[in-house]
Each structure stands twice: as structure tokens, then as C-alpha cells.
PDB file of C-alpha atoms in Angstrom:
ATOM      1  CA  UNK A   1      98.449 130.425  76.957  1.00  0.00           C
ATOM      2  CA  UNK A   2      96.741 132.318  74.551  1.00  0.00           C
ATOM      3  CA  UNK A   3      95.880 135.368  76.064  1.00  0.00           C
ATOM      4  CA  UNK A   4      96.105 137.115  79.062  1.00  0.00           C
ATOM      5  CA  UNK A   5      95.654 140.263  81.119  1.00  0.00           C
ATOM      6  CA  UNK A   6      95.805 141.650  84.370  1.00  0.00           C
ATOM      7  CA  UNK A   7      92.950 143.889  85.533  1.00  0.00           C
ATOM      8  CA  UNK A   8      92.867 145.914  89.173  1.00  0.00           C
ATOM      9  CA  UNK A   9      89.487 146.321  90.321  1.00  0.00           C
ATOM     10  CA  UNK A  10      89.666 150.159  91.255  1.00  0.00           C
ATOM     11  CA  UNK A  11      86.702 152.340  92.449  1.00  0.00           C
ATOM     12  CA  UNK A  12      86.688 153.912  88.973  1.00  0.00           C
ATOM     13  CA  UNK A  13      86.548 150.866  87.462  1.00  0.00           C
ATOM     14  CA  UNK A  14      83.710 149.162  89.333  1.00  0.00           C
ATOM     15  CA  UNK A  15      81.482 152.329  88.932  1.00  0.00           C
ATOM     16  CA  UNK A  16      81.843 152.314  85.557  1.00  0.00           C
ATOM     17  CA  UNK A  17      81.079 148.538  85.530  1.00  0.00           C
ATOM     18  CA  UNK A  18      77.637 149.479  87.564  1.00  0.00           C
ATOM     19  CA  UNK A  19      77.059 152.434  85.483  1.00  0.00           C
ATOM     20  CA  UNK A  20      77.630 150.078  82.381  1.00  0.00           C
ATOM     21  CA  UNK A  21      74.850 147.595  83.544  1.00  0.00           C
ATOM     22  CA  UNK A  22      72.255 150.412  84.691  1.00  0.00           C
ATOM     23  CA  UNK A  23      72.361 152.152  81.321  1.00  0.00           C
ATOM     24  CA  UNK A  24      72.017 149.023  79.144  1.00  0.00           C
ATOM     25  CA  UNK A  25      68.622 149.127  80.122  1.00  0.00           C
ATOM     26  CA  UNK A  26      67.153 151.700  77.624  1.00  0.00           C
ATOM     27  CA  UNK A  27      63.579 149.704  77.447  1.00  0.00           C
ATOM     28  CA  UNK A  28      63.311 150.802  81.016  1.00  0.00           C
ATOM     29  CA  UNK A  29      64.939 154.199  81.059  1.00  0.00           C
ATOM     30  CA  UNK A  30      62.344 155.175  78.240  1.00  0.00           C
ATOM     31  CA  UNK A  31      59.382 153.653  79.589  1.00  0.00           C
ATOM     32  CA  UNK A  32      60.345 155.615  82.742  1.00  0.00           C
ATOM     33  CA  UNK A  33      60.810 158.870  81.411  1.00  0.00           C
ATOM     34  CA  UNK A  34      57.432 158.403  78.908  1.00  0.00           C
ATOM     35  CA  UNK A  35      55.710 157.676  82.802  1.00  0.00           C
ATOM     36  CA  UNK A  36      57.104 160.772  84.366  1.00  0.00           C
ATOM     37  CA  UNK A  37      56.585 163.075  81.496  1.00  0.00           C
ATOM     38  CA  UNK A  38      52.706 161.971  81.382  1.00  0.00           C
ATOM     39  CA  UNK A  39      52.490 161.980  84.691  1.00  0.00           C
ATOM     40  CA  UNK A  40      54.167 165.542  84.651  1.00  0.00           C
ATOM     41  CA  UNK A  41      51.625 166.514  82.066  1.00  0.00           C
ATOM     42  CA  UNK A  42      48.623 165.557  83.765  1.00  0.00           C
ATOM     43  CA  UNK A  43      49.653 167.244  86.892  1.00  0.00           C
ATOM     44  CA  UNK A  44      49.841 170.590  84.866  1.00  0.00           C
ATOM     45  CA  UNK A  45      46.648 170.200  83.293  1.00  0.00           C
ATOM     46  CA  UNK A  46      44.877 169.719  86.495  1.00  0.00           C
ATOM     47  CA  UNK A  47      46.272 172.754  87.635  1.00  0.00           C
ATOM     48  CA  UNK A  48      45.897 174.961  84.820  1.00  0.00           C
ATOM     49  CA  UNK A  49      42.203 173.923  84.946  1.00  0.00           C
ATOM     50  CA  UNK A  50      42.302 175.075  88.828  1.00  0.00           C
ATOM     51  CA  UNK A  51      41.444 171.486  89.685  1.00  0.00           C
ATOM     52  CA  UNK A  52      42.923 170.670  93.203  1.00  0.00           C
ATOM     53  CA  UNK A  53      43.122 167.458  94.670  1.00  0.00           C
ATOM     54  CA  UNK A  54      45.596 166.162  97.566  1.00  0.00           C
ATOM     55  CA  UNK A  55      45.473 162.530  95.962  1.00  0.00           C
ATOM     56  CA  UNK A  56      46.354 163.691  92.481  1.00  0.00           C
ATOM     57  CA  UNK A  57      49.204 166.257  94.413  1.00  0.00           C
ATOM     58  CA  UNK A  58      50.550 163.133  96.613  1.00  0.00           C
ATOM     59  CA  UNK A  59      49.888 160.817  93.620  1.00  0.00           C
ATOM     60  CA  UNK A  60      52.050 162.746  91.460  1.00  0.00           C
ATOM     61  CA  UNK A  61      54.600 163.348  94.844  1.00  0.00           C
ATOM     62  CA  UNK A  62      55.243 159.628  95.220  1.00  0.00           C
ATOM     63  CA  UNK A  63      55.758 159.430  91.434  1.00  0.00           C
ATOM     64  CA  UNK A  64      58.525 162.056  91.672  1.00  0.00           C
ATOM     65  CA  UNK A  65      60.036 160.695  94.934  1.00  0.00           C
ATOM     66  CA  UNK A  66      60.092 156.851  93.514  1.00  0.00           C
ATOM     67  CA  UNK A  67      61.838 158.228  90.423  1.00  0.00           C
ATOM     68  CA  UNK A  68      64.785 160.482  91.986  1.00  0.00           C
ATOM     69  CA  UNK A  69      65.056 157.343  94.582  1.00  0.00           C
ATOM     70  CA  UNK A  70      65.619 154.633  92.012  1.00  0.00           C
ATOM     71  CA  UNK A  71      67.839 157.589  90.150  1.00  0.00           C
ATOM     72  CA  UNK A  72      69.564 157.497  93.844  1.00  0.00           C
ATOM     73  CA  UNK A  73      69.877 154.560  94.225  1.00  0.00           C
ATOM     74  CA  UNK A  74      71.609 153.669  90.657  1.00  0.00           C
ATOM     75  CA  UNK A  75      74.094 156.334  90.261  1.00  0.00           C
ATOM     76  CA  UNK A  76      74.501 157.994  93.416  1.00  0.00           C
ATOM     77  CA  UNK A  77      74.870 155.523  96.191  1.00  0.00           C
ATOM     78  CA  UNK A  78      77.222 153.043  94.592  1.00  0.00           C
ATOM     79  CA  UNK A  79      79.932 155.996  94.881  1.00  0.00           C
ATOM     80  CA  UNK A  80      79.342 155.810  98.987  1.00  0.00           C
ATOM     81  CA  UNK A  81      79.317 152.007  98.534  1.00  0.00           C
ATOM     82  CA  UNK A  82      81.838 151.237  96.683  1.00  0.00           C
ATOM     83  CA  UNK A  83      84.756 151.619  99.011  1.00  0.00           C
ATOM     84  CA  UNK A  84      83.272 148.578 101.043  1.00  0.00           C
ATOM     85  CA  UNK A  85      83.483 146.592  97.938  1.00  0.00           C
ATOM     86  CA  UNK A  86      84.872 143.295  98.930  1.00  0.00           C
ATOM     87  CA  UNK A  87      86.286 143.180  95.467  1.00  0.00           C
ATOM     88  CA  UNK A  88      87.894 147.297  95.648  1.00  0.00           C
ATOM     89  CA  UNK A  89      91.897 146.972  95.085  1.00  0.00           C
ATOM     90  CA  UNK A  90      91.551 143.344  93.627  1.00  0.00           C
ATOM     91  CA  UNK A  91      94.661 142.460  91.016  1.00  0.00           C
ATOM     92  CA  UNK A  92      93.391 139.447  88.674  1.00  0.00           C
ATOM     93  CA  UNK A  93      95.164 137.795  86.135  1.00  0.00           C
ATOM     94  CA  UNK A  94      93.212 136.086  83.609  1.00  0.00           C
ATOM     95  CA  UNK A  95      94.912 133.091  81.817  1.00  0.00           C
ATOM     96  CA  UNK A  96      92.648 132.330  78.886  1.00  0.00           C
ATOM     97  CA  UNK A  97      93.837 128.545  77.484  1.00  0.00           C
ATOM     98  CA  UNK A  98      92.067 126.761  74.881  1.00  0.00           C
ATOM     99  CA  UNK A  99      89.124 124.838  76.858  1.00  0.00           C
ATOM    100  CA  UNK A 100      89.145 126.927  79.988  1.00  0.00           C
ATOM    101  CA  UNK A 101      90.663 130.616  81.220  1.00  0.00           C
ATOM    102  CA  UNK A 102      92.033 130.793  85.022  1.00  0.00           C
ATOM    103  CA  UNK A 103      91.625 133.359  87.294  1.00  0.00           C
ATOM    104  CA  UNK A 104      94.358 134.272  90.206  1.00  0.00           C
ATOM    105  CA  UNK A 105      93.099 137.303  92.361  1.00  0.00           C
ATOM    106  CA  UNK A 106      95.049 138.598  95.006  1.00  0.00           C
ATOM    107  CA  UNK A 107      94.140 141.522  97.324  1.00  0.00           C
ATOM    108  CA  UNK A 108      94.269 141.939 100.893  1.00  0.00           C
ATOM    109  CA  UNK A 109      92.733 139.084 102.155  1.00  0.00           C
ATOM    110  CA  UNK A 110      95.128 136.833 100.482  1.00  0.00           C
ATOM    111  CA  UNK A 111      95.129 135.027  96.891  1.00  0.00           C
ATOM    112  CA  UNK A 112      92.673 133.047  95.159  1.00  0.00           C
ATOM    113  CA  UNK A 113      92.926 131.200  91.846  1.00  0.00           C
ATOM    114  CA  UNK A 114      90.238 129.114  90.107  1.00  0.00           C
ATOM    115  CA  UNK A 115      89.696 127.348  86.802  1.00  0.00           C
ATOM    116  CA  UNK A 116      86.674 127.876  84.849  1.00  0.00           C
ATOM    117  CA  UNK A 117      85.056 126.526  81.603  1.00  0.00           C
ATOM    118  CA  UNK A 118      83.948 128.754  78.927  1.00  0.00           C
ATOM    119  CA  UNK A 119      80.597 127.461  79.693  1.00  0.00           C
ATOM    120  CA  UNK A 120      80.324 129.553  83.007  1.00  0.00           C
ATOM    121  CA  UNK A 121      80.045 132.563  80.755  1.00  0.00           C
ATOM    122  CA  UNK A 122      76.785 133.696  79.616  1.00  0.00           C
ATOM    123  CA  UNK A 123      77.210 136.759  77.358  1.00  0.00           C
ATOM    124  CA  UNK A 124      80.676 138.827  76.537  1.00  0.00           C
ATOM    125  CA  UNK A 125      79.849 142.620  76.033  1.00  0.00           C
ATOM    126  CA  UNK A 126      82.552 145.366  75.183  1.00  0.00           C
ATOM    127  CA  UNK A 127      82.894 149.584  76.935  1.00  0.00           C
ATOM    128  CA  UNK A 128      85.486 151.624  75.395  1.00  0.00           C
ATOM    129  CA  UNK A 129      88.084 150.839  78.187  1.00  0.00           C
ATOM    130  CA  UNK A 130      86.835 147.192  79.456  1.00  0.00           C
ATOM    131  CA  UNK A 131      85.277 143.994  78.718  1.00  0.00           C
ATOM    132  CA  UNK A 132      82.744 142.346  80.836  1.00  0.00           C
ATOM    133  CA  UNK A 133      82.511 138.634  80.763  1.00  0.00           C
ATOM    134  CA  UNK A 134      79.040 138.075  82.694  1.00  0.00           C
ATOM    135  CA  UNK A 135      78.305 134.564  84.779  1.00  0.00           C
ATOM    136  CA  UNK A 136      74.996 136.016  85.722  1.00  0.00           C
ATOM    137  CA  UNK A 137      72.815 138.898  84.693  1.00  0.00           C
ATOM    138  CA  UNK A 138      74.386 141.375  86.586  1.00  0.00           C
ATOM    139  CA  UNK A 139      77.897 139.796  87.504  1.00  0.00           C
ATOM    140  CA  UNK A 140      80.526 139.187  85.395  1.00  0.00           C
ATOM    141  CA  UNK A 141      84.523 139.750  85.248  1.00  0.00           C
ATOM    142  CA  UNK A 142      86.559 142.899  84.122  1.00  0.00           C
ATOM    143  CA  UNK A 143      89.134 143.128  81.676  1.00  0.00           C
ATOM    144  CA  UNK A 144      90.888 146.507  81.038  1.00  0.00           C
ATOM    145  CA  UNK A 145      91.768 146.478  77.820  1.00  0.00           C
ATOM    146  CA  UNK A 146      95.247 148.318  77.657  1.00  0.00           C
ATOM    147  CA  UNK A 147      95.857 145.396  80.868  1.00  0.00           C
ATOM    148  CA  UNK A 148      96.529 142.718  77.655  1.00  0.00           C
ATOM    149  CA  UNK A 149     100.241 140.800  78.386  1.00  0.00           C
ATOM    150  CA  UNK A 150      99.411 138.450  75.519  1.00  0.00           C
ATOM    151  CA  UNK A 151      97.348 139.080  72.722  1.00  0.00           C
ATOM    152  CA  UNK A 152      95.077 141.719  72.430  1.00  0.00           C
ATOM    153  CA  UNK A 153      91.406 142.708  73.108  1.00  0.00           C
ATOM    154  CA  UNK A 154      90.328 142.053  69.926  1.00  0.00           C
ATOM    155  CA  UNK A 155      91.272 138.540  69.250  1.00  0.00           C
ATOM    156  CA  UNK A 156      90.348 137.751  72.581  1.00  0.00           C
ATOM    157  CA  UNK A 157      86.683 138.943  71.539  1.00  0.00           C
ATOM    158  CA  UNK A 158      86.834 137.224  68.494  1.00  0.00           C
ATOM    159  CA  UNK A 159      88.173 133.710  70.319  1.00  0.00           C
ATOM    160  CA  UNK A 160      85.172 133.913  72.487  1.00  0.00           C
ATOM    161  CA  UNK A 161      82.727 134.340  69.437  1.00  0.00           C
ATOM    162  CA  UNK A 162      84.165 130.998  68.396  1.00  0.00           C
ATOM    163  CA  UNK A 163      83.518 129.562  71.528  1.00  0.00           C
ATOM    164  CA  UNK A 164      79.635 130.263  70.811  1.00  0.00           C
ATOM    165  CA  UNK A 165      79.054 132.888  73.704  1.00  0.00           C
ATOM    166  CA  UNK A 166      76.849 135.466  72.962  1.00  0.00           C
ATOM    167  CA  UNK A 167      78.656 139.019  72.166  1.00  0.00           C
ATOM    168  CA  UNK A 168      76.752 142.622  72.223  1.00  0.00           C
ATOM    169  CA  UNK A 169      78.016 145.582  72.286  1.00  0.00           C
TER     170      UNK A 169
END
């Protein structure tokens, strides 16, 4: 075995996971905060010019109300949600061997263990206290990094790179 650590999926952890995704979208975050300051800016200008109109006021309402719901919706309601996480309290150890890395999760429910090629992950990115091995756009594993029993984060990152999967920060 070449590396391996043992993560528990905590509530902390899996917000900061969600948090981690949301905010990796700064294409989007800009482009929405360009829209509401223009929109913002319009709306003041037809009011300093004493121009009234409901459907620029609810215009300019449902622009507001779509942007503090998706703002919601991100940051807010996964803290509600999160202690129904299927995955909340989850231990996993991840066995990482030359061709393939094992996982063996055990919460509640029971234990599971699987076996999966290096293949299955599509892109390796790094936070200051985890690393987030994504099989999908939005899902992926969690390693803490001080949760290393062999090896260490580093040379896990770097074994990966030579495994050809794609690594951003």
C-alpha cells in the first residue's frame, strides 16, 4: 500500500466540500454580480428621472428575489440539509495501491468496501484542509489531509499527476 488515510465525513466537512464546489465558479459569480449591479443601476436611474413603472419595479423585484434565492439555496440551506446526509458520520479508509485505491466506509448502516480504478476519477483538486477526488462534476471523495496513515498529502497529489488525472487548485 502506498498511501492511505482515513477521512470522517462530518457536517463541517461536507459544507465545506459544497461551499468548495459553489465558489469555484467565479465565471458565474461575476457574471451575476455584473447582472445585479446593472440591473441595480438602471432601477436608480429610472427613479431619479421620476420614471415609474410596475414592470420595471417587479422586473427589477424578481431579479433581486432570484438572486438572494439561488444565494439561499447555495450557502444557506445545505446547513438545514446536511444532517440528513446519507453520507453525515461516514469513516472511510482509502487504500491507494499502484493500479487501483479501495475504499471501506463504515457508518451506521453497516460497512461497505469497493475497488476502483484510477480511471473513475476525473479531476483531483486541493482546499487547505482536504482533497477532493471528483467521479463526476459535482461528486467526488474527501480526504482530510492531517487523516494520512501512510504517506502524505503531497506525494499522494503528485502520484495522481503521474497517473494523468487532471489537478487544479
Amino acid at each position: 500500500m502506498k498511501f492511505s488515510n482515513r477521512t470522517v465525513y462530518d457536517k463541517e466537512r461536507l459544507i465545506r466540500f459544497n461551499n468548495f464546489i459553489i465558489l469555484k465558479k467565479r465565471f458565474f459569480w461575476v457574471l451575476m454580480i455584473v447582472c445585479a449591479v446593472l440591473a441595480s443601476g438602471s432601477f436608480a436611474m429610472t427613479l431619479a428621472l421620476g420614471i415609474y413603472n410596475s414592470t420595471i419595479l417587479l422586473g427589477f423585484s424578481l431579479i433581486v428575489l432570484l438572486d438572494v434565492t439561488y444565494i439561499f439555496c447555495c450557502f444557506v440551506l445545505p446547513r438545514f440539509t446536511v444532517n440528513k446526509a446519507v453520507g453525515l458520520n461516514t469513516n472511510i479508509l482509502f487504500e491507494f495501491q499502484e493500479d487501483t485505491f479501495k475504499l471501506s466506509a463504515t457508518n451506521k448502516n453497516g460497512t461497505e468496501s469497493s475497488e476502483l480504478n484510477y480511471s473513475s476519477i476525473i479531476k483531483v483538486m486541493e482546499s487547505k484542509c482536504d482533497i477532493y477526488l471528483f467521479i463526476s462534476k459535482h461528486q467526488g471523495y474527501i480526504l482530510d489531509k492531517s487523516g494520512f496513515e501512510a504517506g502524505c498529502p503531497d506525494e499522494l497529489l503528485e502520484f495522481l499527476k503521474g497517473k494523468n488525472i487532471p489537478y487544479k487548485r
